[in-house]
Short mmCIF file of C-alpha atoms (C1' of nucleotides) in Angstrom, two decimals:
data_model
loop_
_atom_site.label_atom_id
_atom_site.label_comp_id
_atom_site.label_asym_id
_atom_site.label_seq_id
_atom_site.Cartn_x
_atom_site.Cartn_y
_atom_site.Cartn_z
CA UNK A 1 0.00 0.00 0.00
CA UNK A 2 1.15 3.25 -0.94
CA UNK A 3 0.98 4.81 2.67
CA UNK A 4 -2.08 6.37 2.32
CA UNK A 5 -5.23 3.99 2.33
CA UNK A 6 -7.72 4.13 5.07
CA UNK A 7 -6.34 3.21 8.61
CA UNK A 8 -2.78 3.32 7.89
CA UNK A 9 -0.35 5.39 9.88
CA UNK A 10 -0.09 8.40 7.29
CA UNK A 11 -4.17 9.11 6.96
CA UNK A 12 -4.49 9.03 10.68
CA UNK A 13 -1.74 11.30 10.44
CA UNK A 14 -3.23 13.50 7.97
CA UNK A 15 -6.72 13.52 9.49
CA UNK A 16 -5.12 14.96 12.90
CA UNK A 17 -3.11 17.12 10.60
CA UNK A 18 -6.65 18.10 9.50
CA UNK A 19 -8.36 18.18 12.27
CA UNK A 20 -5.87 20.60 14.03
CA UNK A 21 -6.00 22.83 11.30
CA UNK A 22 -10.02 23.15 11.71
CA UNK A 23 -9.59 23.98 15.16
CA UNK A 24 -7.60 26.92 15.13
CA UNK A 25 -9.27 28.02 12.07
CA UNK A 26 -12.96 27.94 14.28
CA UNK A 27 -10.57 29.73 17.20
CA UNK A 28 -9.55 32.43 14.40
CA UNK A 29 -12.72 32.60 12.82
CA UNK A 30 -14.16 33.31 16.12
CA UNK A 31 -11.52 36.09 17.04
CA UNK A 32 -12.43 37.62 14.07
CA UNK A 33 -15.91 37.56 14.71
CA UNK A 34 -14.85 39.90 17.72
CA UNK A 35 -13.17 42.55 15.85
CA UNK A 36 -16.39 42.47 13.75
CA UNK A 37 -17.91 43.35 17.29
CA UNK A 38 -15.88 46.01 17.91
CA UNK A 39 -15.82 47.47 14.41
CA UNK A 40 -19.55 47.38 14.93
CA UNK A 41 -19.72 49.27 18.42
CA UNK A 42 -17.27 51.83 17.17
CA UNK A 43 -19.59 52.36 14.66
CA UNK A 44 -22.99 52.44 16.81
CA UNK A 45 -20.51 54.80 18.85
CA UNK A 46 -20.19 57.10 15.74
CA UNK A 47 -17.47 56.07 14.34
CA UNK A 48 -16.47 55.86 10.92
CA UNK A 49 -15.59 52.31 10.38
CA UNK A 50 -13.40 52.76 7.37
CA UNK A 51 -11.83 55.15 8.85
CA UNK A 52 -11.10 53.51 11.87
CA UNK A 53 -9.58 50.56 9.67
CA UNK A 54 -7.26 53.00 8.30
CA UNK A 55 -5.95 54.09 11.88
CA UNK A 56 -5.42 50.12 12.73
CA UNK A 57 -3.37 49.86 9.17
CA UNK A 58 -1.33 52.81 9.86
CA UNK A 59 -0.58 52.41 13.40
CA UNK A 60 0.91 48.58 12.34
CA UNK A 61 3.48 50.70 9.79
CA UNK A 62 6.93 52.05 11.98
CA UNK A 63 6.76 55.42 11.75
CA UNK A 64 9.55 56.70 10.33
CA UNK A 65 9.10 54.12 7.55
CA UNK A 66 4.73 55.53 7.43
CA UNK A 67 6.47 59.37 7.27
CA UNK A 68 8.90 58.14 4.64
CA UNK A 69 6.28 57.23 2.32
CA UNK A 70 4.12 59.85 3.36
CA UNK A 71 6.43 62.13 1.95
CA UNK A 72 7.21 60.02 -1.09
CA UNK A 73 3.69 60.02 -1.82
CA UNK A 74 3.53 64.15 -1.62
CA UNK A 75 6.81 64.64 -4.04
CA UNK A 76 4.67 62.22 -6.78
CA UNK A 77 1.50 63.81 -5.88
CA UNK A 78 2.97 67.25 -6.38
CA UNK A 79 4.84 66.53 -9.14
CA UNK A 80 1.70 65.75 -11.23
CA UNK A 81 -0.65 68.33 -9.56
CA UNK A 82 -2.73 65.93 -7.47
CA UNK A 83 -3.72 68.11 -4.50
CA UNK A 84 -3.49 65.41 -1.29
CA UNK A 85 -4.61 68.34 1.41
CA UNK B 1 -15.62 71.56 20.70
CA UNK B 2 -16.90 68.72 17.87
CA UNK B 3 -16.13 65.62 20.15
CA UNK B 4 -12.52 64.26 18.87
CA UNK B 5 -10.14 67.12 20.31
CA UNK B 6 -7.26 65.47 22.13
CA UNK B 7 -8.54 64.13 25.62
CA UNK B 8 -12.00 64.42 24.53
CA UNK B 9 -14.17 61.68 26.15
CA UNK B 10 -14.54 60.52 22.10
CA UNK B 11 -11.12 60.56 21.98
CA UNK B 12 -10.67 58.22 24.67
CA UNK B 13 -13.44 56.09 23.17
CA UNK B 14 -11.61 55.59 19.81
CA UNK B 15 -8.29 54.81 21.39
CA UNK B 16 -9.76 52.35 23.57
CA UNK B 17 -11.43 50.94 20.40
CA UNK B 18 -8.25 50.75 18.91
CA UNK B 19 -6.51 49.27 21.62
CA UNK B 20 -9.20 46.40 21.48
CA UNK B 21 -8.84 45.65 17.87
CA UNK B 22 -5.19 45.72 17.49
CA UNK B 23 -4.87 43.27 20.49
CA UNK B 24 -7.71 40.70 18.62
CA UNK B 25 -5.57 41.24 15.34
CA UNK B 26 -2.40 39.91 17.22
CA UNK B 27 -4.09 36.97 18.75
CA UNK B 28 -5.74 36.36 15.52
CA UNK B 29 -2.13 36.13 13.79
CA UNK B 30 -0.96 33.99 16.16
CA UNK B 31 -3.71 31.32 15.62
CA UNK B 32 -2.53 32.45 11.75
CA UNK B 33 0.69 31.80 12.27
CA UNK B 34 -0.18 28.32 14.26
CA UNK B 35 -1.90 27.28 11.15
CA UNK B 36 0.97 27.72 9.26
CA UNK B 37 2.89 25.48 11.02
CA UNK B 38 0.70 22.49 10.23
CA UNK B 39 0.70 22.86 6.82
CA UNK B 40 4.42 22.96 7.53
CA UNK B 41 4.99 20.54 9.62
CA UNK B 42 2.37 18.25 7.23
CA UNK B 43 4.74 19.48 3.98
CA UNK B 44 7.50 18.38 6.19
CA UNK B 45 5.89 14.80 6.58
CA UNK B 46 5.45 14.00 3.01
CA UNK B 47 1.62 15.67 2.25
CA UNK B 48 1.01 18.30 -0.12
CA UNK B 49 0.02 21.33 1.18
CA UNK B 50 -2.19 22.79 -1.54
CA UNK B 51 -3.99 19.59 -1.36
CA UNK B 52 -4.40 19.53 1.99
CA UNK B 53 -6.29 23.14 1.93
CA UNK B 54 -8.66 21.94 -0.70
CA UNK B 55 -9.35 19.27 1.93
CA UNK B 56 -10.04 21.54 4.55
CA UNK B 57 -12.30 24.03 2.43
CA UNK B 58 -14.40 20.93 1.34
CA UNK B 59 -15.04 19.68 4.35
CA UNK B 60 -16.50 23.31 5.55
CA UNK B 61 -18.96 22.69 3.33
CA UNK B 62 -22.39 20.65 3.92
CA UNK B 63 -21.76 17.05 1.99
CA UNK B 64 -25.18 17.44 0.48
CA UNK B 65 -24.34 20.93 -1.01
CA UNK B 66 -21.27 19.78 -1.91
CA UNK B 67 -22.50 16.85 -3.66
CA UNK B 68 -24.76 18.97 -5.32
CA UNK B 69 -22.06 21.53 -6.67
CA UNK B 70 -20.20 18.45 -7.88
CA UNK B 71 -23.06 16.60 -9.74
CA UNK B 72 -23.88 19.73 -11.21
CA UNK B 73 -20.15 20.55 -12.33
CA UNK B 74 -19.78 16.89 -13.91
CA UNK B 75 -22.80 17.68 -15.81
CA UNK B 76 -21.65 21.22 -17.34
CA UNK B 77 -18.15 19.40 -17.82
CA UNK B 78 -19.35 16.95 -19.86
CA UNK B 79 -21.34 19.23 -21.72
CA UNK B 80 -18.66 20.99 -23.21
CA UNK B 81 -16.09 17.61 -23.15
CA UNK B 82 -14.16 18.59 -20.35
CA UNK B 83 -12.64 15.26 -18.76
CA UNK B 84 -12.30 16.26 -15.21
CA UNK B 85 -11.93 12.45 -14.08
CA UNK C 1 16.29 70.46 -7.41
CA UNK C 2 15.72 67.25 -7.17
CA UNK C 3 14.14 66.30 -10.03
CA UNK C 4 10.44 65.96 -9.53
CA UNK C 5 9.80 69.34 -9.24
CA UNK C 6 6.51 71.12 -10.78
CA UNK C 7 6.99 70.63 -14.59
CA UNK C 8 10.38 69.38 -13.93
CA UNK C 9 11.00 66.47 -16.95
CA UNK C 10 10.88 63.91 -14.25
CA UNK C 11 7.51 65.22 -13.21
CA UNK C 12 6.08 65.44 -17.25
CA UNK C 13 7.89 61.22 -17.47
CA UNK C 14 5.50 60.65 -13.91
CA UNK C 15 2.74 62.02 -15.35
CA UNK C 16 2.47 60.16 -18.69
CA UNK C 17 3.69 57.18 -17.03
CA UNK C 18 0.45 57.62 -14.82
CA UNK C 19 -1.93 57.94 -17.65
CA UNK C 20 -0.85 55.35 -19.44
CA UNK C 21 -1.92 52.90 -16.36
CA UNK C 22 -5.15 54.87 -15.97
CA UNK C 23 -5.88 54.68 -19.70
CA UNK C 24 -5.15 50.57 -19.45
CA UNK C 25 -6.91 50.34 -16.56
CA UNK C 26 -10.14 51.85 -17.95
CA UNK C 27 -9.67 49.29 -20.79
CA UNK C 28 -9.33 46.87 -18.54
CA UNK C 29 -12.42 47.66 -16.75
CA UNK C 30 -14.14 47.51 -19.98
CA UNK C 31 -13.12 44.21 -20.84
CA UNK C 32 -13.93 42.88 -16.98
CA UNK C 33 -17.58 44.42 -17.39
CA UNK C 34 -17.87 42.21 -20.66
CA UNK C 35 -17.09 39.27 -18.99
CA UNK C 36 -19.62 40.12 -16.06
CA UNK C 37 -21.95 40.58 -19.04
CA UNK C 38 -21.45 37.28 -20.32
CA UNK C 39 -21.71 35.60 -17.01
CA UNK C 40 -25.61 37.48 -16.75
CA UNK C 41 -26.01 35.98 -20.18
CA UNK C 42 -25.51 32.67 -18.99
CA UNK C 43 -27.12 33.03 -15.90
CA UNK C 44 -30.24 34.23 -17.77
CA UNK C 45 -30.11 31.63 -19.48
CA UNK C 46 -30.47 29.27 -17.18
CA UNK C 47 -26.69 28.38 -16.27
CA UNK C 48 -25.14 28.44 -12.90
CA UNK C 49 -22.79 31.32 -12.99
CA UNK C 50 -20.61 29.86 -10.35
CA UNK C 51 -20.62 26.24 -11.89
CA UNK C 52 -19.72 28.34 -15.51
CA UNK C 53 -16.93 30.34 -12.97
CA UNK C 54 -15.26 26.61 -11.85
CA UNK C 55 -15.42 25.22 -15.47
CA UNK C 56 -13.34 28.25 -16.92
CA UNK C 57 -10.95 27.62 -14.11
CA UNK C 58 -9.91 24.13 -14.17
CA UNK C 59 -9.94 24.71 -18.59
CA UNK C 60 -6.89 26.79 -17.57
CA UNK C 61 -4.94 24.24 -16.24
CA UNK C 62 -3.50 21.39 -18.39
CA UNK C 63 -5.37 18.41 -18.56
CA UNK C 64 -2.56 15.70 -17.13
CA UNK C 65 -2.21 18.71 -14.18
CA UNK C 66 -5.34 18.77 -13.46
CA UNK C 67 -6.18 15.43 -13.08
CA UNK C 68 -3.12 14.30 -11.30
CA UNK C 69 -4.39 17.07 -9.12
CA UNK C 70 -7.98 15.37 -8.96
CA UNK C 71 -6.03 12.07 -8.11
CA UNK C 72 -4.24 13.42 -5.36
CA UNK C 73 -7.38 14.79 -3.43
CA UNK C 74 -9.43 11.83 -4.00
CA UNK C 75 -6.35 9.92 -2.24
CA UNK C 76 -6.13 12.47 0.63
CA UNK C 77 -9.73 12.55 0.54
CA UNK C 78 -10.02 9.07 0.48
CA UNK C 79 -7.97 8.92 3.66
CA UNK C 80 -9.69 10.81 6.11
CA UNK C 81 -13.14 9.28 4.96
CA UNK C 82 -14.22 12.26 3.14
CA UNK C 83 -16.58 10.98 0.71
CA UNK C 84 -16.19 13.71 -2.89
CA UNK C 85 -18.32 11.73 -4.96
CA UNK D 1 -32.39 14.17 -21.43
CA UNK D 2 -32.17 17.34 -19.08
CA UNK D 3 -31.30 19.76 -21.78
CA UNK D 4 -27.46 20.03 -21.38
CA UNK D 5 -26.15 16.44 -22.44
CA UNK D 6 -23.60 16.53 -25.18
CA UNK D 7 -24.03 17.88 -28.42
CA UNK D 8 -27.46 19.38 -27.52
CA UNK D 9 -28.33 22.89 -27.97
CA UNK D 10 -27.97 24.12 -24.51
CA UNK D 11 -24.62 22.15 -24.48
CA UNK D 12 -23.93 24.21 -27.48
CA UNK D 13 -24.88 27.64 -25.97
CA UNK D 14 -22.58 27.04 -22.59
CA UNK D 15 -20.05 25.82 -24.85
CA UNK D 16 -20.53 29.55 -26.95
CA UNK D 17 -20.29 31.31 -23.51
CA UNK D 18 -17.46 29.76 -21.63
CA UNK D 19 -15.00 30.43 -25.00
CA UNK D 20 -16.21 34.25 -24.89
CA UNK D 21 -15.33 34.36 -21.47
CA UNK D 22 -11.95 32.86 -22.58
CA UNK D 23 -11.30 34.75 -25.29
CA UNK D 24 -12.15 38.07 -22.78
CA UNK D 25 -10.21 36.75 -20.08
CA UNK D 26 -6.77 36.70 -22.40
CA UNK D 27 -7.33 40.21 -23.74
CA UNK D 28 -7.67 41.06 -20.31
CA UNK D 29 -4.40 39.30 -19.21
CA UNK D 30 -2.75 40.77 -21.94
CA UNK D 31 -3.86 44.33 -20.78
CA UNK D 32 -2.31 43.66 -16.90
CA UNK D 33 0.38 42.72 -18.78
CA UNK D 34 0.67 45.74 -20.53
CA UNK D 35 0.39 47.62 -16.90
CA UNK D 36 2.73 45.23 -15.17
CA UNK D 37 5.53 46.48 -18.00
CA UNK D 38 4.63 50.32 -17.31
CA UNK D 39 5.19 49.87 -13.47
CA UNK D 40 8.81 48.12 -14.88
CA UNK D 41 9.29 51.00 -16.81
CA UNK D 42 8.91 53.77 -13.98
CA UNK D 43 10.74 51.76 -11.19
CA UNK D 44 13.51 51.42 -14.23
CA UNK D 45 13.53 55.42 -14.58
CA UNK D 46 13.68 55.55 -11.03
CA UNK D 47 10.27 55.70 -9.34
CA UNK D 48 9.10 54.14 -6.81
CA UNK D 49 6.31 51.52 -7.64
CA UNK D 50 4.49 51.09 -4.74
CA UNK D 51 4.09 55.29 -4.57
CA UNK D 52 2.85 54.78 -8.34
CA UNK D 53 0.17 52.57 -7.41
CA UNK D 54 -1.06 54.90 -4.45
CA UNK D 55 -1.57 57.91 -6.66
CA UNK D 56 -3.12 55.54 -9.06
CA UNK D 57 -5.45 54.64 -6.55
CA UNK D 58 -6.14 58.67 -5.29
CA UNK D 59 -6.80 59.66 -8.45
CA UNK D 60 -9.33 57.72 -9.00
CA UNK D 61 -11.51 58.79 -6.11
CA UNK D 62 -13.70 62.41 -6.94
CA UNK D 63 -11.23 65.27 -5.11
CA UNK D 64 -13.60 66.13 -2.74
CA UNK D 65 -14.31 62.52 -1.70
CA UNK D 66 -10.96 62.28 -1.16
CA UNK D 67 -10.30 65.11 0.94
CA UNK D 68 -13.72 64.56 2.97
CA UNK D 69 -12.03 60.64 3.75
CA UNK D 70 -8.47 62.67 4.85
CA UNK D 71 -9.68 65.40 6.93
CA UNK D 72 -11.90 62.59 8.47
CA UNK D 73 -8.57 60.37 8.75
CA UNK D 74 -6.65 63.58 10.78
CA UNK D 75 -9.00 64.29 12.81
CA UNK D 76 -8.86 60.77 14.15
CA UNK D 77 -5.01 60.26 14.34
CA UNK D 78 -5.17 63.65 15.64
CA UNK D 79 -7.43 62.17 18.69
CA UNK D 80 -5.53 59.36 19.34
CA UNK D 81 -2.42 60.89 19.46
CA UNK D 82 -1.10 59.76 15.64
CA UNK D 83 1.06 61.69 13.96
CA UNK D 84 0.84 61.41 10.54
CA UNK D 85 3.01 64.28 9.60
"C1'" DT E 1 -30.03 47.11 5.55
"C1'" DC E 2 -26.84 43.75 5.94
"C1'" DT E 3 -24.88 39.52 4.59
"C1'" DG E 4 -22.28 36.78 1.22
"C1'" DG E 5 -19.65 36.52 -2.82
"C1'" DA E 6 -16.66 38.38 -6.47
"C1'" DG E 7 -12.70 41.47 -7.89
"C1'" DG E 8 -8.74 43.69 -7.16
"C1'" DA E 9 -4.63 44.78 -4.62
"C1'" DT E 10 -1.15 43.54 -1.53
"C1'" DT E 11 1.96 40.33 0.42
"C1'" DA E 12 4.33 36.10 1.36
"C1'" DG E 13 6.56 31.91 -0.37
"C1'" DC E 14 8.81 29.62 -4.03
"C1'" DG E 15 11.72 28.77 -7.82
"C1'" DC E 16 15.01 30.53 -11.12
"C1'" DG F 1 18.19 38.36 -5.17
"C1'" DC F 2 14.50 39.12 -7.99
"C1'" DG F 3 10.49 37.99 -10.35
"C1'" DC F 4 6.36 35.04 -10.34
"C1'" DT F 5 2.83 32.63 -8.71
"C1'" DA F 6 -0.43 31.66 -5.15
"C1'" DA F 7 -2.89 33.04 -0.98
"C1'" DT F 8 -4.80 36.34 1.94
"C1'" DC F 9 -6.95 40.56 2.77
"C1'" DC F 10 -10.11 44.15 1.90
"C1'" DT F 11 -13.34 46.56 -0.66
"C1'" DC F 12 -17.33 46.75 -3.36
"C1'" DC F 13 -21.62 45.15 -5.10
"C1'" DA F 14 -25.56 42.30 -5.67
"C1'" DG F 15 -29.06 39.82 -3.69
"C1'" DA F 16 -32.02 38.60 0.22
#
DNA sequence: TCTGGAGGATTAGCGC
DNA sequence: GCGCTAATCCTCCAGA
């Protein structure tokens, strides 16, 4: 047998492989279900949920590395007359 | 004052909200990063990764609707002489 | 200066270089609302869009890829007791 | 027979659809080919391609959208003590 | 309105 | 190391 029929070694192997991977995902799908949660009582709050995203994604960048391409981003903007304000 | 200046109760609100989400997003990469490793550690014991996620994303599904999506692919396939054996 | 000022020759190269994208991108766009247009077709028809979605998938991979693919799943699938049928 | 086994008409018709969605689908390859070769061409003269694709992105949001979404964005940071600079 | 799915963009992993 | 492909993420839209 090639290793993999039913009830060898290497499919109960894969199954727990399997069957681990489920798990966290329910644990992570869960988690995320929170942040839904909160997204949704920052919004009932009065919060601008997009907004809000875009603090979370900024805040993960270092910031001299965020003001480095903040000011990258202003040279090409200028350069072609797009007004950022 | 509109609600957001510095030290505003708002602002304390939002930062709090902030606080909540970014510590949810780390836990969530964690479990991410958890998941990884299985498919790693499965790679590393002979199984094939890519396959191994197709298994997992099938079995999220209800067998019956599954079944259904199948039967209904075979039929389309054949239609147009795709051999999907 | 340093080269991407206002109407600088780095700024006019930016600019074009810009518009070109845009100008793709809009063709593009076209050409992605044509296929959306077909897929309605189909659907009105009587077709399952996503069924039609899977077909033009797997017709992009080679045949003898595909189904050693297929093979491999069924094995893994086979394994764990997950019945594809 | 159910309408779509080989050869019949409604065979025929998904057969028509799926090779116009082809046929679509590798004009619009070729096109984000075409835009994958300007990006080549401006990092090769010396821009930056990631700060390409953000004012690609700007641009295409209305000006006053986009300033509405910024001012929002600052006033936020602002609360929560991020400096954007 | 809000939920799920599709599309597009970004990013990580892999192979050359 | 870089480019390419594949996967994930996020946004947008359609449908309920």
């Amino acid at each position: 047998m090639s290793g993999l029929g039913d009830n060898s070694v290497a499919a109960d192997q894969l199954r727990l492989l399997i069957e681990r991977i489920e798990r966290l995902s329910e644990e992570r799908q869960g988690i995320s279900d929170d942040i839904k949660d909160v997204y949704l009582e920052g919004k009932a709050t009065g919060f601008d949920a997009k907004t809000m995203r875009k603090l979370v994604a900024l805040r993960k960048i270092r910031p001299d590395v965020r003001m480095e391409s903040q000011m990258l981003l202003e040279t090409y903007a200028s350069a072609i007359g797009l007004d950022l304000v």
